[in-house]
């Protein structure tokens, strides 16, 4: 160490000193102090759960089924009815938590509420988009089907939000 200190000139300013080839390390010995055993097991299979069946009134189920069939036909997709309705219910739940929409329901008629509702649907779709990217992208890009599908929940959300204290 004293040899190293002599090589570094204290009076110099900056980093322009070179200690390469001036230090040697010898007589090092590695000693094993322990052993690490990983308890992680490889599990390459992923079991994706299938959603439980969603129960609706028969008239609502028929409306939703027709809309899902139309979307599948128009976009050459095979969306499962239960998966799609779960996604739509996810949007419904996002809408039910929207405070601006809640205020709009309390202070407007259903006809006036309709404007705020469909604006909030766009925001709710964007919020839920990551989890349901494929289906939500269709709803975001096809305003007509978006309004058809989400229109099914308009009165339900309006009535729920209007009565919330």
XYZ file of N, CA and C in Angstrom:
495
model
N 0.832 -1.194 0.000
C 0.000 0.000 0.000
C 0.880 1.263 0.000
N 1.950 1.206 0.728
C 2.829 2.381 0.762
C 3.453 2.637 -0.610
N 3.712 1.569 -1.361
C 4.241 1.719 -2.710
C 3.222 2.421 -3.608
N 1.931 2.072 -3.455
C 0.856 2.670 -4.245
C 0.727 4.151 -3.946
N 0.819 4.503 -2.700
C 0.690 5.906 -2.315
C 1.815 6.729 -2.936
N 2.999 6.164 -3.038
C 4.119 6.875 -3.654
C 3.874 7.118 -5.142
N 3.170 6.207 -5.801
C 2.919 6.341 -7.238
C 1.889 7.426 -7.544
N 1.006 7.706 -6.621
C -0.028 8.724 -6.832
C 0.531 10.045 -6.333
N 0.692 10.962 -7.228
C 1.226 12.262 -6.853
C 0.105 13.107 -6.281
N 0.275 13.516 -5.065
C -0.755 14.261 -4.356
C -0.963 15.632 -4.964
N 0.040 16.255 -5.487
C -0.066 17.600 -6.021
C -0.800 17.688 -7.344
N -0.971 16.568 -8.049
C -1.620 16.603 -9.360
C -3.130 16.743 -9.206
N -3.713 17.498 -10.136
C -5.159 17.668 -10.149
C -5.716 16.862 -11.309
N -6.829 16.191 -11.091
C -7.474 15.443 -12.163
C -7.230 13.953 -12.036
N -7.571 13.243 -13.067
C -7.475 11.785 -13.062
C -6.420 11.292 -14.039
N -5.336 11.999 -14.162
C -4.353 11.617 -15.160
C -3.162 10.865 -14.558
N -3.404 10.001 -13.591
C -2.348 9.138 -13.087
C -2.659 7.702 -13.483
N -1.645 6.910 -13.622
C -1.801 5.548 -14.107
C -1.159 4.589 -13.117
N -1.948 3.677 -12.569
C -1.404 2.692 -11.634
C -1.415 1.292 -12.245
N -1.723 1.218 -13.550
C -1.719 -0.078 -14.226
C -0.318 -0.665 -14.191
N -0.213 -1.931 -14.021
C 1.048 -2.673 -13.948
C 1.912 -2.271 -12.756
N 1.370 -1.570 -11.820
C 2.124 -1.177 -10.637
C 1.622 -1.897 -9.391
N 0.530 -2.623 -9.543
C -0.045 -3.363 -8.417
C -0.115 -4.825 -8.816
N 0.320 -5.677 -7.949
C 0.184 -7.115 -8.182
C -0.485 -7.735 -6.969
N -1.310 -8.676 -7.240
C -1.982 -9.402 -6.163
C -1.588 -10.860 -6.293
N -1.110 -11.434 -5.209
C -0.696 -12.837 -5.249
C -1.083 -13.523 -3.947
N -0.952 -14.816 -3.953
C -1.265 -15.643 -2.796
C -2.726 -15.514 -2.354
N -3.628 -15.396 -3.328
C -5.049 -15.390 -3.000
C -5.566 -16.812 -3.013
N -6.486 -17.099 -2.110
C -7.081 -18.427 -2.052
C -8.574 -18.253 -1.817
N -9.386 -18.910 -2.636
C -10.833 -18.858 -2.441
C -11.248 -19.980 -1.511
N -12.068 -19.638 -0.565
C -12.574 -20.628 0.382
C -14.089 -20.669 0.243
N -14.613 -21.867 0.047
C -16.070 -22.022 -0.071
C -16.681 -21.877 1.315
N -17.606 -20.921 1.432
C -18.232 -20.674 2.730
C -19.625 -21.266 2.831
N -20.201 -21.664 1.729
C -21.544 -22.236 1.762
C -21.945 -22.715 0.387
N -23.129 -23.277 0.320
C -23.640 -23.791 -0.945
C -25.081 -23.322 -1.105
N -25.430 -22.875 -2.298
C -26.783 -22.377 -2.558
C -27.561 -23.405 -3.354
N -28.710 -23.773 -2.826
C -29.607 -24.691 -3.533
C -30.902 -23.969 -3.840
N -31.226 -23.834 -5.092
C -32.464 -23.181 -5.506
C -33.621 -24.160 -5.391
N -34.717 -23.686 -4.799
C -35.890 -24.541 -4.650
C -36.932 -24.267 -5.726
N -36.562 -23.554 -6.755
C -37.487 -23.232 -7.832
C -37.532 -24.402 -8.799
N -38.743 -24.844 -9.094
C -38.918 -25.933 -10.043
C -39.519 -25.385 -11.326
N -39.079 -25.910 -12.419
C -39.606 -25.501 -13.708
C -40.985 -26.111 -13.910
N -41.938 -25.272 -14.279
C -43.292 -25.738 -14.577
C -43.726 -25.071 -15.877
N -43.390 -25.656 -17.020
C -43.632 -24.990 -18.296
C -45.097 -24.930 -18.720
N -45.974 -25.690 -18.106
C -47.381 -25.678 -18.499
C -48.124 -24.576 -17.773
N -48.973 -23.891 -18.517
C -49.812 -22.851 -17.940
C -51.257 -23.290 -18.092
N -51.951 -23.352 -16.989
C -53.366 -23.709 -17.025
C -54.181 -22.441 -16.865
N -54.733 -21.978 -17.963
C -55.536 -20.768 -17.952
C -56.963 -21.124 -17.548
N -57.479 -20.480 -16.518
C -58.829 -20.819 -16.078
C -59.878 -20.325 -17.063
N -60.898 -21.111 -17.256
C -62.027 -20.723 -18.098
C -63.023 -20.020 -17.186
N -63.581 -18.913 -17.621
C -64.490 -18.182 -16.741
C -65.763 -18.969 -16.473
N -66.310 -18.722 -15.295
C -67.589 -19.340 -14.970
C -68.671 -18.745 -15.854
N -69.727 -19.488 -16.027
C -70.822 -19.001 -16.862
C -71.463 -17.790 -16.198
N -71.796 -16.816 -17.002
C -72.420 -15.602 -16.509
C -73.926 -15.748 -16.664
N -74.655 -15.421 -15.611
C -76.114 -15.556 -15.649
C -76.767 -14.187 -15.792
N -77.641 -14.079 -16.787
C -78.396 -12.861 -17.050
C -79.859 -13.231 -17.206
N -80.688 -12.191 -17.208
C -82.072 -12.413 -17.611
C -82.041 -12.879 -19.058
N -83.022 -13.654 -19.443
C -83.028 -14.242 -20.786
C -82.990 -13.172 -21.880
N -83.726 -12.074 -21.701
C -83.752 -11.028 -22.733
C -82.375 -10.367 -22.891
N -81.688 -10.120 -21.777
C -80.354 -9.519 -21.831
C -79.376 -10.505 -22.458
N -79.502 -11.772 -22.092
C -78.615 -12.803 -22.632
C -78.781 -12.915 -24.147
N -80.019 -12.835 -24.626
C -80.273 -12.900 -26.070
C -79.660 -11.703 -26.791
N -79.828 -10.502 -26.224
C -79.247 -9.300 -26.829
C -77.726 -9.424 -26.919
N -77.122 -9.807 -25.802
C -75.664 -9.930 -25.770
C -75.177 -11.010 -26.725
N -75.882 -12.124 -26.763
C -75.503 -13.230 -27.638
C -75.537 -12.800 -29.100
N -76.575 -12.068 -29.472
C -76.695 -11.582 -30.851
C -75.549 -10.624 -31.184
N -75.242 -9.726 -30.267
C -74.167 -8.754 -30.502
C -72.819 -9.464 -30.617
N -72.569 -10.443 -29.746
C -71.313 -11.203 -29.800
C -71.229 -11.980 -31.105
N -72.339 -12.584 -31.524
C -72.361 -13.303 -32.806
C -72.063 -12.358 -33.968
N -72.645 -11.161 -33.935
C -72.388 -10.163 -34.981
C -70.913 -9.763 -35.011
N -70.331 -9.557 -33.834
C -68.914 -9.190 -33.757
C -68.052 -10.325 -34.303
N -68.352 -11.556 -33.895
C -67.589 -12.715 -34.384
C -67.668 -12.825 -35.901
N -68.853 -12.624 -36.444
C -69.052 -12.717 -37.885
C -68.334 -11.580 -38.616
N -68.482 -10.375 -38.119
C -67.899 -9.209 -38.785
C -66.369 -9.227 -38.763
N -65.779 -9.741 -37.698
C -64.324 -9.705 -37.552
C -63.671 -11.076 -37.696
N -64.450 -12.060 -38.109
C -63.946 -13.422 -38.290
C -63.218 -13.910 -37.032
N -63.881 -13.754 -35.899
C -63.340 -14.156 -34.596
C -64.222 -15.245 -34.012
N -63.748 -15.834 -32.938
C -64.512 -16.848 -32.218
C -64.533 -16.510 -30.729
N -64.980 -15.304 -30.393
C -65.035 -14.911 -28.990
C -66.062 -15.762 -28.263
N -65.661 -16.294 -27.122
C -66.555 -17.074 -26.279
C -67.542 -16.127 -25.597
N -68.807 -16.497 -25.582
C -69.847 -15.637 -25.015
C -69.539 -15.294 -23.559
N -69.136 -16.285 -22.771
C -68.869 -16.036 -21.351
C -67.679 -15.099 -21.151
N -66.653 -15.250 -21.969
C -65.478 -14.380 -21.864
C -65.855 -12.947 -22.223
N -66.614 -12.801 -23.301
C -67.022 -11.465 -23.746
C -67.918 -10.798 -22.709
N -68.854 -11.547 -22.159
C -69.748 -10.940 -21.171
C -68.988 -10.589 -19.896
N -67.990 -11.388 -19.542
C -67.155 -11.027 -18.383
C -66.416 -9.720 -18.665
N -65.920 -9.572 -19.885
C -65.235 -8.332 -20.257
C -66.204 -7.154 -20.204
N -67.398 -7.364 -20.722
C -68.402 -6.301 -20.697
C -68.790 -5.967 -19.257
N -68.880 -6.991 -18.416
C -69.189 -6.747 -17.007
C -68.035 -6.029 -16.307
N -66.828 -6.284 -16.756
C -65.681 -5.564 -16.210
C -65.822 -4.074 -16.521
N -66.193 -3.763 -17.746
C -66.410 -2.363 -18.126
C -67.557 -1.783 -17.306
N -68.604 -2.578 -17.119
C -69.754 -2.150 -16.311
C -69.289 -1.779 -14.902
N -68.441 -2.615 -14.309
C -67.950 -2.348 -12.955
C -67.070 -1.105 -12.906
N -66.273 -0.896 -13.939
C -65.461 0.321 -14.012
C -66.382 1.537 -14.078
N -67.448 1.430 -14.868
C -68.398 2.539 -15.000
C -69.128 2.814 -13.686
N -69.465 1.756 -12.955
C -70.165 1.942 -11.681
C -69.295 2.652 -10.644
N -67.988 2.598 -10.806
C -67.067 3.261 -9.876
C -66.713 4.685 -10.312
N -67.176 5.099 -11.481
C -66.854 6.415 -12.027
C -67.659 7.491 -11.297
N -66.974 8.359 -10.552
C -67.671 9.375 -9.750
C -68.355 10.431 -10.616
N -67.728 10.797 -11.740
C -68.366 11.778 -12.632
C -69.659 11.215 -13.201
N -69.626 9.945 -13.559
C -70.816 9.302 -14.108
C -71.900 9.192 -13.041
N -71.476 8.925 -11.820
C -72.414 8.837 -10.701
C -73.115 10.180 -10.496
N -72.340 11.264 -10.534
C -72.918 12.606 -10.389
C -73.872 12.913 -11.535
N -73.509 12.497 -12.736
C -74.360 12.728 -13.900
C -75.681 11.981 -13.773
N -75.638 10.760 -13.261
C -76.865 9.972 -13.097
C -77.792 10.607 -12.069
N -77.199 11.181 -11.033
C -78.013 11.778 -9.971
C -78.670 13.083 -10.408
N -78.059 13.779 -11.344
C -78.576 15.102 -11.687
C -79.192 15.204 -13.081
N -79.309 14.090 -13.809
C -79.841 14.143 -15.168
C -80.908 13.085 -15.394
N -81.697 13.316 -16.431
C -82.622 12.276 -16.890
C -81.800 11.234 -17.641
N -82.399 10.092 -17.920
C -81.656 9.039 -18.624
C -81.234 9.490 -20.021
N -82.053 10.324 -20.673
C -81.685 10.817 -22.007
C -80.462 11.728 -21.958
N -80.377 12.579 -20.943
C -79.204 13.440 -20.795
C -77.999 12.644 -20.289
N -78.264 11.648 -19.452
C -77.213 10.783 -18.916
C -76.523 10.005 -20.027
N -77.254 9.694 -21.078
C -76.740 8.889 -22.191
C -75.431 9.467 -22.760
N -75.339 10.796 -22.876
C -74.136 11.428 -23.435
C -72.921 11.197 -22.528
N -73.098 11.446 -21.242
C -72.001 11.232 -20.289
C -71.632 9.753 -20.222
N -72.636 8.899 -20.346
C -72.422 7.452 -20.269
C -71.496 6.967 -21.383
N -71.820 7.312 -22.623
C -71.006 6.810 -23.732
C -69.614 7.453 -23.768
N -69.462 8.671 -23.233
C -68.119 9.244 -23.073
C -67.323 8.451 -22.035
N -67.986 8.091 -20.942
C -67.323 7.328 -19.878
C -66.999 5.911 -20.332
N -67.815 5.357 -21.246
C -67.550 4.016 -21.776
C -66.186 3.995 -22.463
N -65.884 5.033 -23.236
C -64.575 5.110 -23.900
C -63.442 5.028 -22.872
N -63.555 5.815 -21.802
C -62.516 5.815 -20.766
C -62.426 4.458 -20.075
N -63.562 3.839 -19.815
C -63.578 2.527 -19.157
C -62.968 1.458 -20.057
N -63.224 1.547 -21.353
C -62.626 0.589 -22.287
C -61.107 0.736 -22.315
N -60.638 1.970 -22.301
C -59.195 2.196 -22.287
C -58.597 1.650 -20.989
N -59.286 1.861 -19.881
C -58.805 1.375 -18.582
C -58.721 -0.152 -18.543
N -59.699 -0.819 -19.132
C -59.699 -2.277 -19.126
C -59.012 -2.907 -20.318
N -58.465 -2.096 -21.208
C -57.907 -2.574 -22.474
C -56.774 -3.582 -22.298
N -55.872 -3.333 -21.385
C -54.722 -4.226 -21.229
C -55.149 -5.659 -20.957
N -56.156 -5.829 -20.139
C -56.578 -7.174 -19.757
C -57.384 -7.853 -20.848
N -57.982 -7.093 -21.694
C -58.847 -7.661 -22.722
C -58.544 -7.023 -24.070
N -57.296 -6.997 -24.430
C -56.811 -6.196 -25.550
C -57.540 -6.469 -26.865
N -57.698 -7.702 -27.253
C -58.275 -8.016 -28.559
C -59.733 -7.568 -28.643
N -60.533 -7.987 -27.682
C -61.953 -7.649 -27.699
C -62.171 -6.149 -27.523
N -61.437 -5.551 -26.599
C -61.611 -4.127 -26.356
C -61.182 -3.298 -27.559
N -60.172 -3.749 -28.293
C -59.745 -2.983 -29.467
C -60.854 -2.940 -30.510
N -61.607 -4.028 -30.631
C -62.751 -4.024 -31.551
C -63.791 -3.015 -31.077
N -64.081 -3.025 -29.784
C -65.075 -2.083 -29.262
C -64.596 -0.639 -29.388
N -63.295 -0.413 -29.197
C -62.776 0.947 -29.329
C -62.790 1.427 -30.775
N -62.622 0.505 -31.723
C -62.546 0.888 -33.131
C -63.877 0.813 -33.864
N -64.868 0.167 -33.293
C -66.172 0.030 -33.941
C -67.231 0.644 -33.028
N -67.457 1.935 -33.226
C -68.380 2.676 -32.371
C -69.783 2.107 -32.345
N -70.246 1.578 -33.483
C -71.604 1.034 -33.551
C -71.753 -0.183 -32.635
N -70.823 -1.120 -32.730
C -70.902 -2.323 -31.888
C -70.639 -1.980 -30.423
N -69.777 -1.008 -30.207
C -69.513 -0.514 -28.864
C -70.824 -0.035 -28.232
N -71.542 0.807 -28.960
C -72.808 1.327 -28.436
C -73.845 0.224 -28.282
N -73.869 -0.735 -29.213
C -74.804 -1.856 -29.093
C -74.541 -2.631 -27.812
N -73.297 -3.042 -27.639
C -72.956 -3.884 -26.496
C -73.109 -3.129 -25.181
N -72.541 -1.954 -25.101
C -72.574 -1.216 -23.846
C -73.928 -0.565 -23.599
N -74.711 -0.392 -24.665
C -76.066 0.115 -24.503
C -76.945 -0.820 -23.701
N -76.605 -2.103 -23.709
C -77.357 -3.096 -22.937
C -77.322 -2.744 -21.450
N -76.235 -2.144 -20.991
C -76.071 -1.850 -19.567
C -76.456 -0.422 -19.190
N -76.867 0.386 -20.145
C -77.151 1.801 -19.905
C -78.142 2.006 -18.767
N -79.327 1.421 -18.877
C -80.355 1.624 -17.853
C -79.935 1.041 -16.517
N -79.308 -0.123 -16.547
C -78.861 -0.768 -15.319
C -77.861 0.118 -14.577
N -76.884 0.651 -15.291
C -75.882 1.509 -14.654
C -76.518 2.808 -14.184
N -77.385 3.363 -15.000
C -78.083 4.593 -14.625
C -78.856 4.387 -13.327
N -79.650 3.325 -13.262
C -80.458 3.058 -12.062
C -79.588 2.771 -10.845
N -78.505 2.027 -11.027
C -77.603 1.737 -9.912
C -76.927 2.997 -9.395
N -76.458 3.835 -10.298
C -75.746 5.035 -9.887
C -76.686 6.099 -9.326
N -77.890 6.143 -9.828
C -78.851 7.140 -9.365
C -79.236 6.892 -7.908
N -79.286 5.629 -7.520
C -79.726 5.292 -6.163
C -78.581 5.189 -5.165
N -77.331 5.266 -5.623
C -76.186 5.186 -4.713
C -76.106 6.467 -3.898
N -75.902 6.316 -2.627
C -75.843 7.484 -1.725
C -74.475 8.100 -1.733
